[in-house]
Amino acid sequence: MKKDLQKAIQKYKVPVVAVDMLIFSIIDKKLCVVLISMKKKPFEGSWAVPGGIILKDEHIDDAARRHLEQKTNVKDVFLDQLYTFGAPNRDPFGRVVSVAYYALIPHDKVSLKTTDRYGGIEWFPVDKLPKMAYDHKDIIKMATKRLQSKLTYSNIMYSLLPKEFTLAELRTSYEIILKRTFDKRNFRKKVLSLDMLIETDKKQVGVPNRPAKLYKFKNRKFKEFEIL
Amino acid sequence: MKKDLQKAIQKYKVPVVAVDMLIFSIIDKKLCVVLISMKKKPFEGSWAVPGGIILKDEHIDDAARRHLEQKTNVKDVFLDQLYTFGAPNRDPFGRVVSVAYYALIPHDKVSLKTTDRYGGIEWFPVDKLPKMAYDHKDIIKMATKRLQSKLTYSNIMYSLLPKEFTLAELRTSYEIILKRTFDKRNFRKKVLSLDMLIETDKKQVGVPNRPAKLYKFKNRKFKEFEIL
DNA sequence: TCAAAAGTGTTCGTGCTACACCCATGC
DNA sequence: GCATGGGTGTAGCACGAACACTTTTGA
């Protein structure tokens, strides 16, 4: 960083703009989020949501996408701005205003990339978080709530499921995230009435029971609905 | 803004964090928003949403409240974060990431304070905006949508109405903002069933017709409901 | 033939919608 | 007494909730 800039920033305590990227998926029947383990004091041994400072000329949305792709190799998933956290003393290293984003990625595409900047990167169930750095525990809670809410009035589940899926998979995914159950028949009736899915001519293979029909989403793009 | 900082910021495109404050009220049966007229090129003659850079050690929420109070003298109203805009070329003067907030203020408390930094400050109906600077037209559109949505699942109308009001005032306020009508009887039934209002023992005075009972909100604090 | 999950209809209750007339007050 | 908005009840309909048995496949 150039000297005159650094000087001006220190003089006026200009806040730094960062993004936090909350990456959600369903792993092993649980809603999980990607965390990285911290090396630096005072947060050694704690975990945090991945993220970092935005680049110059980089749109904040793109900064979020950059972090998402860096960690998971996935693109073209649902990504949405959550909230901007701007308390003056959130970060002991300096004033950081961070814009949090959340994304939903398919559980069949999961492969986390670690880098040597962090101690490690792992999925954690949102109900069993480790010791968290900063205010990240609250951020995860808020993101979980928002995710639950958005699931009930949009088609964003397209971003969590594989291209083709059974209605049972769709239903249990809703059940896991919304923490409730749905009646099998009522659920079918409802989702099929929404003109949101397309029936394929394929079926499950290799299951020890009657194979289910596979469906896919009509549009793999955010759209509002009255779903559940 | 100080000159040396401004210079450094322009040179290196370091993002500056600002807030934009969208102040809504109902004036003359129309949903209106506070705008200020710009003096500086290239936006002479255009209008913008009030706002400005956050102070050092100032919480961004407080920055929004500061601007709100500066312009309107009101405190203790509903104020909520809308969205953070972070495209790199939004502002020709340099990179600005701005966190937009919106607030609802009572129409009986309106008195705008002008300052000599701006050409003027005025209420404009959201349907008849003047020539707007930056991307502020889009921001107002987004805020209006959010406001409409939030009205249908919360009690934030408490922040727009005077302390005591008639059910007709409540109803027409919803009708103006949501751009639809409600059946008088069904509306009464619904809002009274929500345990959100308290009936006072007062009535309208000086009206040339049967005076309506006055009601007040049980809690003048944000709460979620299923309202309309 | 057995185990396991898929697929399929009907009934009931709740809540939203539509709708018209009398009442209280000021002038 | 007349003009103006306040205040009130009921019937129909749509939608969500509850609920059990038959079908198809692999082993």
PDB file of N, CA and C in Angstrom, chain A residues 2-5 8-9 11-17 54-61 80-89 95 97 99 101 145-146 224, chain B residues 2-5 8-9 11-17 54-61 80-89 95 97 99 101 145-146 224:
ATOM      1  N   LYS A   2       0.485   2.204  -0.788  1.00  0.00           N
ATOM      2  CA  LYS A   2       1.281   3.420  -0.897  1.00  0.00           C
ATOM      3  C   LYS A   2       1.243   4.237   0.387  1.00  0.00           C
ATOM      4  N   LYS A   3       2.331   4.996   0.586  1.00  0.00           N
ATOM      5  CA  LYS A   3       2.493   5.697   1.865  1.00  0.00           C
ATOM      6  C   LYS A   3       1.474   6.793   2.125  1.00  0.00           C
ATOM      7  N   ASP A   4       1.224   7.618   1.098  1.00  0.00           N
ATOM      8  CA  ASP A   4       0.289   8.726   1.324  1.00  0.00           C
ATOM      9  C   ASP A   4      -1.097   8.208   1.655  1.00  0.00           C
ATOM     10  N   LEU A   5      -1.438   7.083   1.033  1.00  0.00           N
ATOM     11  CA  LEU A   5      -2.734   6.484   1.309  1.00  0.00           C
ATOM     12  C   LEU A   5      -2.790   5.944   2.731  1.00  0.00           C
ATOM     13  N   ALA A   8      -3.116   8.657   5.194  1.00  0.00           N
ATOM     14  CA  ALA A   8      -4.458   9.228   5.240  1.00  0.00           C
ATOM     15  C   ALA A   8      -5.417   8.272   5.948  1.00  0.00           C
ATOM     16  N   ILE A   9      -5.268   6.993   5.684  1.00  0.00           N
ATOM     17  CA  ILE A   9      -6.159   6.004   6.297  1.00  0.00           C
ATOM     18  C   ILE A   9      -5.968   5.967   7.802  1.00  0.00           C
ATOM     19  N   LYS A  11      -4.716   8.346   9.638  1.00  0.00           N
ATOM     20  CA  LYS A  11      -5.090   9.633  10.209  1.00  0.00           C
ATOM     21  C   LYS A  11      -6.590   9.686  10.459  1.00  0.00           C
ATOM     22  N   TYR A  12      -7.347   9.177   9.510  1.00  0.00           N
ATOM     23  CA  TYR A  12      -8.795   9.331   9.631  1.00  0.00           C
ATOM     24  C   TYR A  12      -9.506   8.054  10.048  1.00  0.00           C
ATOM     25  N   LYS A  13      -8.711   7.006  10.342  1.00  0.00           N
ATOM     26  CA  LYS A  13      -9.303   5.716  10.713  1.00  0.00           C
ATOM     27  C   LYS A  13     -10.383   5.287   9.738  1.00  0.00           C
ATOM     28  N   VAL A  14     -10.028   5.349   8.491  1.00  0.00           N
ATOM     29  CA  VAL A  14     -10.978   4.940   7.463  1.00  0.00           C
ATOM     30  C   VAL A  14     -11.244   3.449   7.632  1.00  0.00           C
ATOM     31  N   PRO A  15     -12.491   3.060   7.664  1.00  0.00           N
ATOM     32  CA  PRO A  15     -12.759   1.641   7.813  1.00  0.00           C
ATOM     33  C   PRO A  15     -12.405   0.872   6.559  1.00  0.00           C
ATOM     34  N   VAL A  16     -12.024  -0.368   6.770  1.00  0.00           N
ATOM     35  CA  VAL A  16     -11.719  -1.258   5.673  1.00  0.00           C
ATOM     36  C   VAL A  16     -12.988  -2.045   5.356  1.00  0.00           C
ATOM     37  N   VAL A  17     -13.237  -2.287   4.091  1.00  0.00           N
ATOM     38  CA  VAL A  17     -14.434  -3.035   3.705  1.00  0.00           C
ATOM     39  C   VAL A  17     -14.060  -4.482   3.391  1.00  0.00           C
ATOM     40  N   ILE A  54     -12.003  -6.510   0.246  1.00  0.00           N
ATOM     41  CA  ILE A  54     -12.330  -6.420  -1.173  1.00  0.00           C
ATOM     42  C   ILE A  54     -11.174  -5.783  -1.930  1.00  0.00           C
ATOM     43  N   LEU A  55     -11.043  -6.162  -3.200  1.00  0.00           N
ATOM     44  CA  LEU A  55      -9.981  -5.607  -4.025  1.00  0.00           C
ATOM     45  C   LEU A  55     -10.430  -4.283  -4.614  1.00  0.00           C
ATOM     46  N   LYS A  56      -9.476  -3.493  -5.058  1.00  0.00           N
ATOM     47  CA  LYS A  56      -9.897  -2.238  -5.671  1.00  0.00           C
ATOM     48  C   LYS A  56     -10.564  -2.547  -7.006  1.00  0.00           C
ATOM     49  N   ASP A  57     -11.582  -1.797  -7.317  1.00  0.00           N
ATOM     50  CA  ASP A  57     -12.368  -2.012  -8.532  1.00  0.00           C
ATOM     51  C   ASP A  57     -13.120  -3.323  -8.532  1.00  0.00           C
ATOM     52  N   GLU A  58     -13.228  -3.939  -7.373  1.00  0.00           N
ATOM     53  CA  GLU A  58     -13.984  -5.184  -7.329  1.00  0.00           C
ATOM     54  C   GLU A  58     -15.360  -4.897  -6.725  1.00  0.00           C
ATOM     55  N   HIS A  59     -16.385  -5.308  -7.389  1.00  0.00           N
ATOM     56  CA  HIS A  59     -17.744  -5.209  -6.852  1.00  0.00           C
ATOM     57  C   HIS A  59     -17.808  -6.102  -5.608  1.00  0.00           C
ATOM     58  N   ILE A  60     -18.511  -5.650  -4.574  1.00  0.00           N
ATOM     59  CA  ILE A  60     -18.535  -6.486  -3.366  1.00  0.00           C
ATOM     60  C   ILE A  60     -19.171  -7.851  -3.626  1.00  0.00           C
ATOM     61  N   ASP A  61     -20.154  -7.891  -4.516  1.00  0.00           N
ATOM     62  CA  ASP A  61     -20.727  -9.194  -4.879  1.00  0.00           C
ATOM     63  C   ASP A  61     -19.665 -10.119  -5.461  1.00  0.00           C
ATOM     64  N   ASP A  80     -26.486 -14.474  -1.984  1.00  0.00           N
ATOM     65  CA  ASP A  80     -27.322 -13.334  -1.634  1.00  0.00           C
ATOM     66  C   ASP A  80     -26.657 -12.544  -0.515  1.00  0.00           C
ATOM     67  N   GLN A  81     -26.869 -11.245  -0.550  1.00  0.00           N
ATOM     68  CA  GLN A  81     -26.311 -10.431   0.527  1.00  0.00           C
ATOM     69  C   GLN A  81     -27.158 -10.612   1.780  1.00  0.00           C
ATOM     70  N   LEU A  82     -26.488 -10.788   2.906  1.00  0.00           N
ATOM     71  CA  LEU A  82     -27.196 -11.021   4.159  1.00  0.00           C
ATOM     72  C   LEU A  82     -27.397  -9.729   4.944  1.00  0.00           C
ATOM     73  N   TYR A  83     -26.303  -9.085   5.290  1.00  0.00           N
ATOM     74  CA  TYR A  83     -26.365  -7.924   6.168  1.00  0.00           C
ATOM     75  C   TYR A  83     -24.966  -7.337   6.236  1.00  0.00           C
ATOM     76  N   THR A  84     -24.905  -6.070   6.640  1.00  0.00           N
ATOM     77  CA  THR A  84     -23.602  -5.439   6.793  1.00  0.00           C
ATOM     78  C   THR A  84     -23.376  -5.107   8.255  1.00  0.00           C
ATOM     79  N   PHE A  85     -22.249  -5.570   8.763  1.00  0.00           N
ATOM     80  CA  PHE A  85     -21.939  -5.404  10.179  1.00  0.00           C
ATOM     81  C   PHE A  85     -20.933  -4.281  10.338  1.00  0.00           C
ATOM     82  N   GLY A  86     -21.321  -3.286  11.113  1.00  0.00           N
ATOM     83  CA  GLY A  86     -20.490  -2.090  11.157  1.00  0.00           C
ATOM     84  C   GLY A  86     -20.242  -1.536  12.537  1.00  0.00           C
ATOM     85  N   ALA A  87     -20.221  -2.400  13.544  1.00  0.00           N
ATOM     86  CA  ALA A  87     -19.873  -1.917  14.881  1.00  0.00           C
ATOM     87  C   ALA A  87     -18.395  -1.569  14.888  1.00  0.00           C
ATOM     88  N   PRO A  88     -18.017  -0.521  15.603  1.00  0.00           N
ATOM     89  CA  PRO A  88     -16.633  -0.059  15.520  1.00  0.00           C
ATOM     90  C   PRO A  88     -15.600  -1.024  16.105  1.00  0.00           C
ATOM     91  N   ASN A  89     -16.001  -1.849  17.045  1.00  0.00           N
ATOM     92  CA  ASN A  89     -14.978  -2.688  17.678  1.00  0.00           C
ATOM     93  C   ASN A  89     -15.141  -4.171  17.425  1.00  0.00           C
ATOM     94  N   ARG A  95     -10.541  -1.214  12.302  1.00  0.00           N
ATOM     95  CA  ARG A  95     -11.946  -1.043  11.974  1.00  0.00           C
ATOM     96  C   ARG A  95     -12.282  -1.727  10.662  1.00  0.00           C
ATOM     97  N   VAL A  97     -15.612  -2.931   8.345  1.00  0.00           N
ATOM     98  CA  VAL A  97     -17.042  -3.033   8.064  1.00  0.00           C
ATOM     99  C   VAL A  97     -17.201  -4.239   7.166  1.00  0.00           C
ATOM    100  N   VAL A  99     -19.464  -6.952   4.944  1.00  0.00           N
ATOM    101  CA  VAL A  99     -20.703  -7.253   4.247  1.00  0.00           C
ATOM    102  C   VAL A  99     -20.786  -8.767   4.156  1.00  0.00           C
ATOM    103  N   TYR A 101     -22.376 -12.342   3.063  1.00  0.00           N
ATOM    104  CA  TYR A 101     -23.151 -13.000   2.011  1.00  0.00           C
ATOM    105  C   TYR A 101     -23.364 -14.444   2.424  1.00  0.00           C
ATOM    106  N   LYS A 145     -31.458 -18.090   9.916  1.00  0.00           N
ATOM    107  CA  LYS A 145     -32.833 -17.603   9.948  1.00  0.00           C
ATOM    108  C   LYS A 145     -33.270 -17.085   8.579  1.00  0.00           C
ATOM    109  N   ARG A 146     -32.394 -16.310   7.961  1.00  0.00           N
ATOM    110  CA  ARG A 146     -32.725 -15.748   6.657  1.00  0.00           C
ATOM    111  C   ARG A 146     -32.898 -16.834   5.617  1.00  0.00           C
ATOM    112  N   GLU A 224     -39.309 -15.791  -6.902  1.00  0.00           N
ATOM    113  CA  GLU A 224     -40.145 -15.843  -5.706  1.00  0.00           C
ATOM    114  C   GLU A 224     -41.409 -16.637  -5.963  1.00  0.00           C
TER     115      GLU A 224
ATOM    116  N   LYS B   2     -12.053  15.700   4.220  1.00  0.00           N
ATOM    117  CA  LYS B   2     -10.769  16.380   4.165  1.00  0.00           C
ATOM    118  C   LYS B   2     -10.097  16.166   2.809  1.00  0.00           C
ATOM    119  N   LYS B   3      -9.352  17.180   2.385  1.00  0.00           N
ATOM    120  CA  LYS B   3      -8.786  17.145   1.043  1.00  0.00           C
ATOM    121  C   LYS B   3      -7.739  16.058   0.828  1.00  0.00           C
ATOM    122  N   ASP B   4      -6.832  15.899   1.794  1.00  0.00           N
ATOM    123  CA  ASP B   4      -5.769  14.908   1.587  1.00  0.00           C
ATOM    124  C   ASP B   4      -6.338  13.494   1.512  1.00  0.00           C
ATOM    125  N   LEU B   5      -7.382  13.267   2.317  1.00  0.00           N
ATOM    126  CA  LEU B   5      -8.013  11.956   2.292  1.00  0.00           C
ATOM    127  C   LEU B   5      -8.707  11.734   0.947  1.00  0.00           C
ATOM    128  N   ALA B   8      -6.206  10.955  -1.742  1.00  0.00           N
ATOM    129  CA  ALA B   8      -5.653   9.603  -1.644  1.00  0.00           C
ATOM    130  C   ALA B   8      -6.686   8.580  -2.092  1.00  0.00           C
ATOM    131  N   ILE B   9      -7.931   8.844  -1.701  1.00  0.00           N
ATOM    132  CA  ILE B   9      -8.990   7.920  -2.037  1.00  0.00           C
ATOM    133  C   ILE B   9      -9.222   7.849  -3.538  1.00  0.00           C
ATOM    134  N   LYS B  11      -7.058   8.589  -5.778  1.00  0.00           N
ATOM    135  CA  LYS B  11      -5.878   8.049  -6.433  1.00  0.00           C
ATOM    136  C   LYS B  11      -5.881   6.522  -6.385  1.00  0.00           C
ATOM    137  N   TYR B  12      -6.185   5.964  -5.238  1.00  0.00           N
ATOM    138  CA  TYR B  12      -6.050   4.513  -5.074  1.00  0.00           C
ATOM    139  C   TYR B  12      -7.368   3.775  -5.059  1.00  0.00           C
ATOM    140  N   LYS B  13      -8.442   4.523  -5.195  1.00  0.00           N
ATOM    141  CA  LYS B  13      -9.748   3.895  -5.206  1.00  0.00           C
ATOM    142  C   LYS B  13     -10.008   3.027  -3.979  1.00  0.00           C
ATOM    143  N   VAL B  14      -9.517   3.441  -2.849  1.00  0.00           N
ATOM    144  CA  VAL B  14      -9.858   2.759  -1.611  1.00  0.00           C
ATOM    145  C   VAL B  14     -11.333   3.020  -1.342  1.00  0.00           C
ATOM    146  N   PRO B  15     -12.050   2.006  -1.004  1.00  0.00           N
ATOM    147  CA  PRO B  15     -13.458   2.274  -0.774  1.00  0.00           C
ATOM    148  C   PRO B  15     -13.685   3.068   0.497  1.00  0.00           C
ATOM    149  N   VAL B  16     -14.610   3.996   0.422  1.00  0.00           N
ATOM    150  CA  VAL B  16     -15.034   4.760   1.574  1.00  0.00           C
ATOM    151  C   VAL B  16     -16.389   4.204   1.973  1.00  0.00           C
ATOM    152  N   VAL B  17     -16.668   4.161   3.259  1.00  0.00           N
ATOM    153  CA  VAL B  17     -17.950   3.648   3.707  1.00  0.00           C
ATOM    154  C   VAL B  17     -18.871   4.813   4.033  1.00  0.00           C
ATOM    155  N   ILE B  54     -19.276   7.709   7.175  1.00  0.00           N
ATOM    156  CA  ILE B  54     -19.374   7.403   8.604  1.00  0.00           C
ATOM    157  C   ILE B  54     -18.176   8.000   9.340  1.00  0.00           C
ATOM    158  N   LEU B  55     -18.392   8.359  10.564  1.00  0.00           N
ATOM    159  CA  LEU B  55     -17.316   8.932  11.366  1.00  0.00           C
ATOM    160  C   LEU B  55     -16.444   7.823  11.923  1.00  0.00           C
ATOM    161  N   LYS B  56     -15.246   8.201  12.324  1.00  0.00           N
ATOM    162  CA  LYS B  56     -14.409   7.172  12.918  1.00  0.00           C
ATOM    163  C   LYS B  56     -15.023   6.773  14.255  1.00  0.00           C
ATOM    164  N   ASP B  57     -14.950   5.496  14.532  1.00  0.00           N
ATOM    165  CA  ASP B  57     -15.518   4.946  15.759  1.00  0.00           C
ATOM    166  C   ASP B  57     -17.031   5.068  15.854  1.00  0.00           C
ATOM    167  N   GLU B  58     -17.673   5.322  14.718  1.00  0.00           N
ATOM    168  CA  GLU B  58     -19.130   5.416  14.739  1.00  0.00           C
ATOM    169  C   GLU B  58     -19.723   4.130  14.159  1.00  0.00           C
ATOM    170  N   HIS B  59     -20.650   3.551  14.881  1.00  0.00           N
ATOM    171  CA  HIS B  59     -21.372   2.391  14.369  1.00  0.00           C
ATOM    172  C   HIS B  59     -22.159   2.847  13.148  1.00  0.00           C
ATOM    173  N   ILE B  60     -22.238   2.001  12.118  1.00  0.00           N
ATOM    174  CA  ILE B  60     -22.957   2.449  10.918  1.00  0.00           C
ATOM    175  C   ILE B  60     -24.430   2.722  11.208  1.00  0.00           C
ATOM    176  N   ASP B  61     -25.017   1.961  12.122  1.00  0.00           N
ATOM    177  CA  ASP B  61     -26.407   2.250  12.503  1.00  0.00           C
ATOM    178  C   ASP B  61     -26.529   3.661  13.088  1.00  0.00           C
ATOM    179  N   ASP B  80     -34.128   0.637   9.739  1.00  0.00           N
ATOM    180  CA  ASP B  80     -33.709  -0.712   9.392  1.00  0.00           C
ATOM    181  C   ASP B  80     -32.697  -0.642   8.262  1.00  0.00           C
ATOM    182  N   GLN B  81     -31.764  -1.560   8.289  1.00  0.00           N
ATOM    183  CA  GLN B  81     -30.798  -1.594   7.201  1.00  0.00           C
ATOM    184  C   GLN B  81     -31.454  -2.176   5.956  1.00  0.00           C
ATOM    185  N   LEU B  82     -31.219  -1.529   4.830  1.00  0.00           N
ATOM    186  CA  LEU B  82     -31.830  -1.980   3.580  1.00  0.00           C
ATOM    187  C   LEU B  82     -30.912  -2.904   2.802  1.00  0.00           C
ATOM    188  N   TYR B  83     -29.759  -2.398   2.431  1.00  0.00           N
ATOM    189  CA  TYR B  83     -28.869  -3.137   1.548  1.00  0.00           C
ATOM    190  C   TYR B  83     -27.574  -2.356   1.459  1.00  0.00           C
ATOM    191  N   THR B  84     -26.514  -3.041   1.037  1.00  0.00           N
ATOM    192  CA  THR B  84     -25.238  -2.363   0.853  1.00  0.00           C
ATOM    193  C   THR B  84     -24.872  -2.386  -0.621  1.00  0.00           C
ATOM    194  N   PHE B  85     -24.595  -1.209  -1.145  1.00  0.00           N
ATOM    195  CA  PHE B  85     -24.319  -1.072  -2.571  1.00  0.00           C
ATOM    196  C   PHE B  85     -22.820  -0.922  -2.762  1.00  0.00           C
ATOM    197  N   GLY B  86     -22.242  -1.799  -3.538  1.00  0.00           N
ATOM    198  CA  GLY B  86     -20.785  -1.824  -3.611  1.00  0.00           C
ATOM    199  C   GLY B  86     -20.233  -1.973  -5.004  1.00  0.00           C
ATOM    200  N   ALA B  87     -20.948  -1.463  -6.010  1.00  0.00           N
ATOM    201  CA  ALA B  87     -20.384  -1.486  -7.355  1.00  0.00           C
ATOM    202  C   ALA B  87     -19.242  -0.490  -7.416  1.00  0.00           C
ATOM    203  N   PRO B  88     -18.181  -0.793  -8.156  1.00  0.00           N
ATOM    204  CA  PRO B  88     -16.996   0.068  -8.098  1.00  0.00           C
ATOM    205  C   PRO B  88     -17.193   1.457  -8.701  1.00  0.00           C
ATOM    206  N   ASN B  89     -18.116   1.627  -9.634  1.00  0.00           N
ATOM    207  CA  ASN B  89     -18.212   2.943 -10.270  1.00  0.00           C
ATOM    208  C   ASN B  89     -19.510   3.691  -9.992  1.00  0.00           C
ATOM    209  N   ARG B  95     -14.381   5.718  -4.996  1.00  0.00           N
ATOM    210  CA  ARG B  95     -15.070   4.478  -4.659  1.00  0.00           C
ATOM    211  C   ARG B  95     -15.808   4.609  -3.345  1.00  0.00           C
ATOM    212  N   VAL B  97     -18.627   2.633  -0.904  1.00  0.00           N
ATOM    213  CA  VAL B  97     -19.523   1.524  -0.591  1.00  0.00           C
ATOM    214  C   VAL B  97     -20.568   2.103   0.333  1.00  0.00           C
ATOM    215  N   VAL B  99     -24.035   1.880   2.664  1.00  0.00           N
ATOM    216  CA  VAL B  99     -24.986   1.060   3.374  1.00  0.00           C
ATOM    217  C   VAL B  99     -26.258   1.888   3.477  1.00  0.00           C
ATOM    218  N   TYR B 101     -30.067   2.694   4.630  1.00  0.00           N
ATOM    219  CA  TYR B 101     -31.044   2.457   5.695  1.00  0.00           C
ATOM    220  C   TYR B 101     -32.343   3.117   5.304  1.00  0.00           C
ATOM    221  N   LYS B 145     -40.107  -1.321  -2.092  1.00  0.00           N
ATOM    222  CA  LYS B 145     -40.506  -2.729  -2.120  1.00  0.00           C
ATOM    223  C   LYS B 145     -40.331  -3.376  -0.756  1.00  0.00           C
ATOM    224  N   ARG B 146     -39.185  -3.111  -0.131  1.00  0.00           N
ATOM    225  CA  ARG B 146     -38.900  -3.705   1.166  1.00  0.00           C
ATOM    226  C   ARG B 146     -39.881  -3.213   2.209  1.00  0.00           C
ATOM    227  N   GLU B 224     -42.670  -8.994  14.764  1.00  0.00           N
ATOM    228  CA  GLU B 224     -43.216  -9.654  13.575  1.00  0.00           C
ATOM    229  C   GLU B 224     -44.605 -10.205  13.849  1.00  0.00           C
TER     230      GLU B 224
END
